[in-house]
């Protein structure tokens, strides 16, 4: 490859400090659009973007056309809307590699950024994004289809992040670099934002046309690390086909992606040509199978249909793997054992509202719809509500899903959560989570009784939880 375009979304560049750069284009986001900028005189100002580009230039081995997009204001801040404008423009311009030394921890920005990033990832764009230095959740760095970066300890070279499953941050990279600035040698700070352009340079060196973000993660791991990264959680999907049994409940209005087609197991054999057309046109990247779909996979493989991503949602805790393809791009989801996550010892010590709702299995979809709506209401009023359900299908509705056990207190602090709602099948009620715990319980599938115990400092959110759930319940009576 002769030259590659790399976008830097930051606070702009001081070109008088980048005289060694051969090709740089300057843009900025203003009034909801990306505009071309002139090379203004910034004097001796050392912008963050300038430092990042210098780090990148020090390690990149190919010709790179730098595309600088100034999105930060004079306070070094920007809105998520501004970031989305820049990312959408990058997609339109076909710039495949993006260095993003910024992010947000505000839960309200998650979904709009996820939709935007998923669209870019589907088009083969590779975003390298920094985690904040406080080690809180950072969007979009935490997304599965972004290369999330944090600074390595003791300025070590590229390492796999051992807490990847929890934080979504893929790699640790060195951030303390010696660069030339106005004739002086300076060493950059220990910060994620300065590890990011270093990783971006490695991405540019390894990139081949047609690579997607998962290809690049595997290249980075095989080149620099001992091991590889699996799909962390289900958040990459933009468009999908769903194949399911007829007795599986599914509510399409609350899923976080576009369902292009939905098929049943007993009709798939007659729809194979239709699926092949969607596959060949590269319209669909994700195949979702709800239930034991080994026969479906075998049929598609026989027709040489191999979707890039495969999501298998278990309905009976038995999923066979013998005929599965692309295991590193396959996520298998089984019913959550919430008892392990919310053990008595851990949950007693939590100081935020925990609402436990037992639902009737025959009304599972109704319960899911109500909680999805309640979660939206909480968000509209500024509360970050996380929802857990013991059914694996909940992942389709952005309910929380984890591959293993984790510390619930650490989880709440990392995601800065205001309240947790837990849905448990009523048949599992006895012996699941003890009723004498200091919890807020919904004792029936109609959510008619919510007992709130006012024993923590912030009582308003408890009362608000009662009102929101009861208001939602009244709509269905």
Coordinates of C-alpha atoms in Angstrom, one line a residue:
X1 CA 0.0 0.0 0.0
X2 CA 1.5 3.4 -1.1
X3 CA -0.4 5.6 1.3
X4 CA -3.1 5.3 3.9
X5 CA -5.4 8.0 5.4
X6 CA -5.6 8.2 9.2
X7 CA -8.1 10.4 11.0
X8 CA -7.2 12.1 14.3
X9 CA -10.2 13.4 16.2
X10 CA -8.8 15.8 18.8
X11 CA -8.2 19.5 19.4
X12 CA -6.6 20.3 16.1
X13 CA -2.9 20.6 15.0
X14 CA -0.3 23.3 15.3
X15 CA 1.3 22.9 11.9
X16 CA 4.3 25.1 12.8
X17 CA 5.3 22.2 15.1
X18 CA 4.8 19.6 12.4
X19 CA 7.1 20.8 9.7
X20 CA 8.3 17.2 9.1
X21 CA 4.8 16.1 8.1
X22 CA 4.4 15.6 4.3
X23 CA 0.6 15.5 3.9
X24 CA -1.8 16.9 6.5
X25 CA -5.4 18.0 5.9
X26 CA -7.2 20.2 8.5
X27 CA -10.9 20.0 9.2
X28 CA -13.2 21.0 12.1
X29 CA -16.8 20.3 13.1
X30 CA -18.9 23.5 13.2
X31 CA -22.7 23.9 13.2
X32 CA -23.3 20.2 12.7
X33 CA -21.0 19.7 9.7
X34 CA -17.3 19.1 8.9
X35 CA -15.6 22.0 7.2
X36 CA -12.2 22.5 5.7
X37 CA -9.9 24.7 7.8
X38 CA -7.0 27.0 6.9
X39 CA -3.6 26.6 8.5
X40 CA -4.1 29.3 11.2
X41 CA -1.2 30.6 13.2
X42 CA -1.3 28.9 16.7
X43 CA 2.0 30.5 17.8
X44 CA 3.7 28.2 20.3
X45 CA 0.6 26.3 21.4
X46 CA 1.2 22.6 21.9
X47 CA -2.1 21.0 21.2
X48 CA -3.0 17.5 22.3
X49 CA -3.6 16.5 18.7
X50 CA -0.1 17.7 17.8
X51 CA 1.5 15.5 20.4
X52 CA -0.6 12.5 19.2
X53 CA 0.4 13.0 15.6
X54 CA 4.1 13.3 16.5
X55 CA 3.9 10.0 18.4
X56 CA 2.1 8.4 15.5
X57 CA 4.7 9.7 13.0
X58 CA 7.6 8.3 15.1
X59 CA 6.3 4.7 14.8
X60 CA 4.4 4.5 11.5
X61 CA 6.4 2.8 8.7
X62 CA 4.3 3.7 5.7
X63 CA 3.2 6.9 4.1
X64 CA 0.2 8.4 5.9
X65 CA -2.1 11.2 5.0
X66 CA -3.1 12.7 8.3
X67 CA -6.7 13.9 8.4
X68 CA -7.1 16.2 11.5
X69 CA -10.7 16.9 12.6
X70 CA -10.9 19.4 15.4
X71 CA -13.9 18.5 17.6
X72 CA -12.7 19.7 21.1
X73 CA -13.5 23.2 22.2
X74 CA -11.2 25.5 24.2
X75 CA -12.1 23.6 27.3
X76 CA -11.0 20.4 25.7
X77 CA -14.6 19.1 25.6
X78 CA -17.1 18.1 23.0
X79 CA -20.6 16.7 22.8
X80 CA -21.4 13.2 21.6
X81 CA -23.4 14.8 18.8
X82 CA -20.3 16.5 17.6
X83 CA -18.3 13.2 17.7
X84 CA -21.1 11.4 15.7
X85 CA -20.9 14.1 13.0
X86 CA -17.2 13.6 12.7
X87 CA -17.5 9.8 12.6
X88 CA -20.3 9.9 10.0
X89 CA -18.1 12.1 7.8
X90 CA -15.2 9.7 8.2
X91 CA -17.4 6.9 6.9
X92 CA -18.6 9.0 3.9
X93 CA -14.9 9.9 3.1
X94 CA -13.8 6.2 3.3
X95 CA -11.1 6.9 5.9
X96 CA -10.5 3.5 7.3
X97 CA -8.3 4.1 10.4
X98 CA -9.4 6.5 13.2
X99 CA -7.3 7.6 16.2
X100 CA -9.7 8.7 19.0
X101 CA -7.9 9.9 22.1
X102 CA -11.1 10.9 23.8
X103 CA -14.4 9.3 25.0
X104 CA -17.3 9.7 27.4
X105 CA -18.4 8.0 30.6
X106 CA -22.0 9.3 30.4
X107 CA -24.4 6.4 30.0
X108 CA -26.8 8.6 28.0
X109 CA -24.2 8.7 25.1
X110 CA -23.8 4.9 24.9
X111 CA -26.6 4.1 22.4
X112 CA -26.1 6.9 20.0
X113 CA -22.3 6.1 19.8
X114 CA -23.0 2.4 19.6
X115 CA -25.2 2.8 16.6
X116 CA -22.7 5.1 14.9
X117 CA -19.7 2.9 15.6
X118 CA -21.5 -0.3 14.6
X119 CA -22.3 1.3 11.2
X120 CA -18.6 2.2 10.7
X121 CA -17.4 -1.2 11.8
X122 CA -19.7 -2.9 9.4
X123 CA -18.1 -0.8 6.6
X124 CA -14.6 -1.9 7.6
X125 CA -13.5 1.2 9.6
X126 CA -11.0 0.6 12.4
X127 CA -11.3 2.9 15.4
X128 CA -8.5 3.0 18.0
X129 CA -9.9 4.7 21.1
X130 CA -8.5 5.6 24.5
X131 CA -9.9 4.7 27.9
X132 CA -10.1 7.6 30.4
X133 CA -7.3 7.8 32.9
X134 CA -9.7 7.3 35.8
X135 CA -10.4 3.7 34.7
X136 CA -14.1 4.2 34.4
X137 CA -16.3 3.0 31.6
X138 CA -15.4 4.8 28.4
X139 CA -17.4 4.9 25.2
X140 CA -16.6 4.0 22.5
X141 CA -13.4 2.4 23.8
X142 CA -15.3 -0.3 25.6
X143 CA -17.2 -1.5 22.5
X144 CA -16.3 -4.9 21.1
X145 CA -15.8 -3.5 17.6
X146 CA -13.4 -0.8 18.7
X147 CA -9.7 -1.3 19.7
X148 CA -9.8 0.0 23.2
X149 CA -6.5 1.2 24.6
X150 CA -5.1 2.1 28.0
X151 CA -1.6 3.0 29.1
X152 CA 0.6 0.1 30.2
X153 CA 2.3 0.0 33.6
X154 CA 6.0 0.8 33.6
X155 CA 5.7 1.9 30.0
X156 CA 5.7 -1.6 28.7
X157 CA 5.1 -2.4 25.1
X158 CA 1.8 -3.8 23.7
X159 CA 0.1 -6.2 26.2
X160 CA -3.2 -7.9 26.3
X161 CA -5.4 -6.4 28.9
X162 CA -6.1 -9.1 31.5
X163 CA -9.4 -7.4 32.5
X164 CA -10.6 -7.2 28.9
X165 CA -13.8 -9.2 29.7
X166 CA -14.8 -6.7 32.4
X167 CA -13.7 -3.4 30.9
X168 CA -13.8 -4.0 27.1
X169 CA -10.3 -2.4 26.9
X170 CA -8.3 -4.7 24.5
X171 CA -4.7 -3.6 24.8
X172 CA -2.2 -1.8 27.0
X173 CA 0.4 0.2 25.2
X174 CA 3.4 2.4 26.1
X175 CA 2.5 6.1 26.5
X176 CA 5.7 7.8 27.6
X177 CA 7.4 8.7 24.4
X178 CA 10.3 10.9 23.7
X179 CA 9.4 13.4 21.0
X180 CA 10.9 16.6 19.6
X181 CA 9.0 19.8 20.4
X182 CA 10.4 23.1 19.3
X183 CA 13.9 21.7 19.2
X184 CA 13.6 20.2 22.7
X185 CA 13.2 16.6 23.6
X186 CA 10.2 16.0 25.9
X187 CA 8.7 12.8 27.3
X188 CA 4.9 12.5 27.1
X189 CA 2.8 11.7 30.2
X190 CA 1.7 8.3 31.3
X191 CA -1.8 8.5 29.8
X192 CA -4.1 6.4 27.7
X193 CA -4.4 9.2 25.1
X194 CA -0.7 8.9 24.3
X195 CA -0.8 5.1 24.2
X196 CA -3.5 5.3 21.5
X197 CA -1.5 6.9 18.7
X198 CA 1.2 4.4 19.3
X199 CA -1.3 1.5 18.8
X200 CA -2.7 3.4 15.8
X201 CA 0.7 3.4 14.2
X202 CA 0.9 -0.4 14.6
X203 CA -2.5 -0.7 13.1
X204 CA -1.4 1.4 10.1
X205 CA 1.7 -0.7 9.7
X206 CA -0.3 -4.0 9.7
X207 CA -3.4 -2.8 7.7
X208 CA -4.3 -4.4 4.4
X209 CA -7.3 -3.3 2.3
X210 CA -10.4 -5.4 3.3
X211 CA -9.3 -5.8 7.0
X212 CA -12.0 -5.2 9.6
X213 CA -11.6 -4.4 13.2
X214 CA -11.6 -8.0 14.4
X215 CA -9.0 -8.9 11.7
X216 CA -6.8 -6.1 13.1
X217 CA -7.3 -7.3 16.7
X218 CA -6.0 -10.7 15.8
X219 CA -3.1 -9.2 13.8
X220 CA -2.1 -7.1 16.8
X221 CA -2.4 -10.0 19.2
X222 CA -0.4 -12.5 17.0
X223 CA 2.3 -9.9 16.3
X224 CA 2.8 -8.4 19.7
X225 CA 1.0 -10.6 22.3
X226 CA 0.7 -14.2 23.4
X227 CA -2.9 -14.9 23.0
X228 CA -6.0 -13.5 21.2
X229 CA -9.2 -11.7 22.1
X230 CA -12.6 -13.3 21.8
X231 CA -15.8 -11.4 21.4
X232 CA -16.4 -9.8 24.8
X233 CA -20.1 -9.2 24.7
X234 CA -22.9 -8.7 22.3
X235 CA -22.7 -5.1 21.2
X236 CA -21.3 -5.1 17.7
X237 CA -24.5 -5.9 15.7
X238 CA -25.9 -3.4 13.2
X239 CA -28.0 -5.6 11.0
X240 CA -28.9 -9.3 11.5
X241 CA -30.8 -12.4 10.4
X242 CA -32.6 -14.3 13.2
X243 CA -33.3 -18.0 13.0
X244 CA -35.4 -19.4 15.8
X245 CA -37.9 -22.1 16.9
X246 CA -41.6 -21.2 16.7
X247 CA -42.1 -21.5 20.5
X248 CA -39.4 -18.9 21.2
X249 CA -40.7 -15.5 22.4
X250 CA -39.2 -12.5 20.6
X251 CA -40.1 -8.8 20.8
X252 CA -38.5 -6.9 18.0
X253 CA -39.5 -3.4 19.1
X254 CA -36.9 -3.3 21.9
X255 CA -33.8 -4.9 20.2
X256 CA -30.8 -2.6 19.7
X257 CA -30.2 -3.5 16.0
X258 CA -32.0 -3.9 12.7
X259 CA -33.6 -7.3 12.1
X260 CA -33.5 -7.7 8.3
X261 CA -35.2 -11.1 8.2
X262 CA -36.5 -13.6 10.7
X263 CA -36.9 -17.3 9.9
X264 CA -38.1 -20.4 11.8
X265 CA -36.1 -23.6 12.0
X266 CA -38.8 -25.6 10.2
X267 CA -38.8 -23.3 7.1
X268 CA -35.1 -22.5 6.8
X269 CA -34.5 -25.2 4.1
X270 CA -37.0 -23.5 1.8
X271 CA -35.5 -20.0 2.5
X272 CA -31.8 -20.9 1.8
X273 CA -31.7 -19.1 -1.6
X274 CA -33.0 -15.9 0.0
X275 CA -30.4 -16.1 2.7
X276 CA -27.6 -16.7 0.1
X277 CA -28.6 -13.6 -1.7
X278 CA -28.4 -11.5 1.4
X279 CA -25.1 -13.1 2.2
X280 CA -23.6 -12.5 -1.2
X281 CA -24.7 -8.9 -1.2
X282 CA -22.9 -8.4 2.1
X283 CA -26.0 -6.9 3.6
X284 CA -25.9 -9.0 6.8
X285 CA -22.8 -9.4 9.0
X286 CA -24.5 -11.3 11.9
X287 CA -26.5 -14.5 12.1
X288 CA -28.4 -15.0 15.3
X289 CA -29.6 -18.5 16.2
X290 CA -32.0 -18.8 19.2
X291 CA -31.9 -22.4 20.3
X292 CA -29.8 -25.4 19.3
X293 CA -28.9 -24.5 15.7
X294 CA -26.2 -27.0 14.8
X295 CA -28.3 -28.4 11.9
X296 CA -28.8 -24.8 10.7
X297 CA -25.0 -24.2 10.7
X298 CA -24.4 -27.5 8.9
X299 CA -26.9 -26.5 6.2
X300 CA -25.4 -23.1 5.7
X301 CA -21.9 -24.5 5.5
X302 CA -23.1 -26.9 2.9
X303 CA -24.3 -24.0 0.8
X304 CA -21.0 -22.2 1.5
X305 CA -22.7 -19.4 3.5
X306 CA -20.4 -18.3 6.3
X307 CA -21.5 -15.1 8.1
X308 CA -18.7 -13.0 9.7
X309 CA -20.3 -13.1 13.1
X310 CA -22.4 -15.8 14.8
X311 CA -24.4 -15.3 17.9
X312 CA -25.9 -18.4 19.5
X313 CA -28.5 -17.9 22.2
X314 CA -29.1 -21.0 24.2
X315 CA -32.6 -22.0 25.3
X316 CA -31.9 -25.3 26.9
X317 CA -28.3 -25.0 28.1
X318 CA -27.1 -27.5 25.4
X319 CA -25.3 -26.0 22.4
X320 CA -23.1 -28.3 20.3
X321 CA -19.9 -26.9 18.8
X322 CA -18.7 -29.6 16.4
X323 CA -19.9 -28.0 13.2
X324 CA -19.4 -24.4 14.2
X325 CA -17.3 -22.0 12.0
X326 CA -15.2 -19.0 12.9
X327 CA -15.1 -19.8 16.6
X328 CA -13.3 -16.5 17.4
X329 CA -16.2 -14.7 15.9
X330 CA -18.8 -16.7 17.7
X331 CA -20.5 -15.7 20.9
X332 CA -22.4 -18.3 22.8
X333 CA -24.9 -17.1 25.4
X334 CA -26.4 -19.3 28.1
X335 CA -28.8 -18.5 30.8
X336 CA -27.2 -16.4 33.6
X337 CA -26.7 -17.8 37.0
X338 CA -27.7 -14.6 38.9
X339 CA -27.2 -16.3 42.2
X340 CA -23.4 -16.4 41.6
X341 CA -23.4 -12.7 40.6
X342 CA -25.7 -11.4 43.3
X343 CA -24.6 -13.6 46.2
X344 CA -26.0 -12.7 49.6
X345 CA -22.7 -11.5 51.0
X346 CA -22.1 -9.1 48.1
X347 CA -25.6 -7.8 47.6
X348 CA -26.1 -6.9 51.3
X349 CA -23.3 -4.3 51.0
X350 CA -24.7 -2.5 48.0
X351 CA -25.8 1.1 48.6
X352 CA -28.0 1.6 45.5
X353 CA -31.5 0.4 44.8
X354 CA -31.8 -3.2 43.8
X355 CA -35.2 -4.1 42.4
X356 CA -35.9 -7.8 42.1
X357 CA -38.9 -8.7 40.0
X358 CA -40.2 -12.3 39.6
X359 CA -41.9 -12.8 36.3
X360 CA -44.3 -15.5 35.1
X361 CA -42.7 -17.6 32.4
X362 CA -45.9 -17.3 30.3
X363 CA -45.6 -13.5 30.4
X364 CA -41.8 -13.3 29.8
X365 CA -42.2 -11.0 26.8
X366 CA -44.5 -8.7 28.6
X367 CA -42.1 -8.5 31.5
X368 CA -39.2 -7.7 29.2
X369 CA -41.2 -5.0 27.4
X370 CA -42.2 -3.3 30.6
X371 CA -38.6 -3.3 32.0
X372 CA -37.2 -2.0 28.7
X373 CA -39.8 0.9 28.8
X374 CA -39.0 1.5 32.5
X375 CA -35.3 1.6 31.7
X376 CA -36.0 4.3 29.1
X377 CA -38.0 6.3 31.6
X378 CA -35.1 6.1 34.1
X379 CA -32.6 7.3 31.5
X380 CA -34.9 10.2 30.4
X381 CA -34.8 11.3 34.1
X382 CA -31.0 11.0 34.4
X383 CA -30.7 7.6 36.1
X384 CA -28.3 5.0 34.8
X385 CA -30.3 1.7 35.2
X386 CA -28.7 -1.6 34.5
X387 CA -31.0 -4.6 34.0
X388 CA -30.2 -8.3 34.5
X389 CA -32.4 -11.3 33.5
X390 CA -31.8 -15.0 34.0
X391 CA -32.8 -15.7 30.4
X392 CA -30.2 -15.7 27.7
X393 CA -32.5 -14.0 25.2
X394 CA -32.3 -10.8 27.3
X395 CA -29.0 -10.0 25.6
X396 CA -31.0 -9.0 22.5
X397 CA -32.7 -6.2 24.5
X398 CA -29.4 -4.8 25.9
X399 CA -29.8 -6.6 29.2
X400 CA -26.5 -7.2 30.9
X401 CA -24.6 -10.3 29.9
X402 CA -21.2 -11.5 31.2
X403 CA -19.2 -14.6 30.4
X404 CA -18.2 -15.3 34.0
X405 CA -18.4 -14.2 37.6
X406 CA -17.5 -10.7 38.6
X407 CA -17.5 -8.5 41.6
X408 CA -20.9 -6.7 41.6
X409 CA -19.6 -3.7 43.6
X410 CA -16.7 -3.2 41.2
X411 CA -19.1 -3.5 38.3
X412 CA -21.4 -0.8 39.8
X413 CA -18.6 1.6 40.4
X414 CA -17.0 1.0 37.0
X415 CA -20.3 1.7 35.1
X416 CA -21.4 4.4 37.6
X417 CA -24.8 2.8 38.0
X418 CA -27.7 4.4 39.9
X419 CA -29.9 1.4 40.2
X420 CA -30.1 -2.3 39.2
X421 CA -33.3 -4.2 38.1
X422 CA -33.1 -8.0 38.2
X423 CA -35.7 -10.2 36.5
X424 CA -36.0 -13.8 37.7
X425 CA -38.3 -16.6 36.6
X426 CA -40.9 -17.1 39.3
X427 CA -40.3 -20.8 39.2
X428 CA -36.7 -20.1 40.5
X429 CA -37.9 -17.9 43.3
X430 CA -37.5 -20.3 46.2
X431 CA -33.9 -20.5 47.3
X432 CA -32.6 -18.2 44.6
X433 CA -32.2 -14.9 46.4
X434 CA -33.3 -14.8 50.1
X435 CA -36.2 -12.6 50.8
X436 CA -34.8 -11.3 54.1
X437 CA -32.1 -9.4 52.4
X438 CA -32.1 -5.6 52.4
X439 CA -33.6 -5.5 48.9
X440 CA -36.5 -4.0 47.1
X441 CA -38.7 -6.8 45.8
X442 CA -41.4 -7.0 43.2
X443 CA -43.3 -10.0 44.4
X444 CA -45.6 -10.8 41.5
X445 CA -45.5 -10.8 37.7
X446 CA -47.7 -7.7 37.6
X447 CA -45.3 -5.7 39.7
X448 CA -48.1 -4.6 42.0
X449 CA -46.1 -4.7 45.2
X450 CA -42.7 -3.0 45.5
X451 CA -41.4 -2.8 49.0
X452 CA -38.8 -0.1 49.3
X453 CA -36.5 0.0 52.4
X454 CA -35.3 3.5 53.0
X455 CA -32.0 2.8 54.6
X456 CA -29.5 4.6 52.4
X457 CA -28.6 8.2 52.1
X458 CA -30.2 9.0 48.8
X459 CA -33.9 8.2 49.3
X460 CA -35.4 10.1 46.3
X461 CA -34.3 7.5 43.8
X462 CA -36.0 4.8 45.7
X463 CA -39.3 6.6 45.7
X464 CA -38.8 7.4 42.0
X465 CA -38.2 3.7 41.3
X466 CA -41.5 2.9 43.0
X467 CA -43.4 5.5 41.0
X468 CA -41.9 4.6 37.7
X469 CA -42.6 0.9 38.0
X470 CA -46.1 1.4 39.4
X471 CA -46.9 3.9 36.6
X472 CA -45.7 1.4 34.0
X473 CA -47.8 -1.3 35.6
X474 CA -50.9 0.9 35.5
X475 CA -50.6 1.1 31.7
X476 CA -51.1 -2.6 31.4
X477 CA -54.0 -2.9 33.8

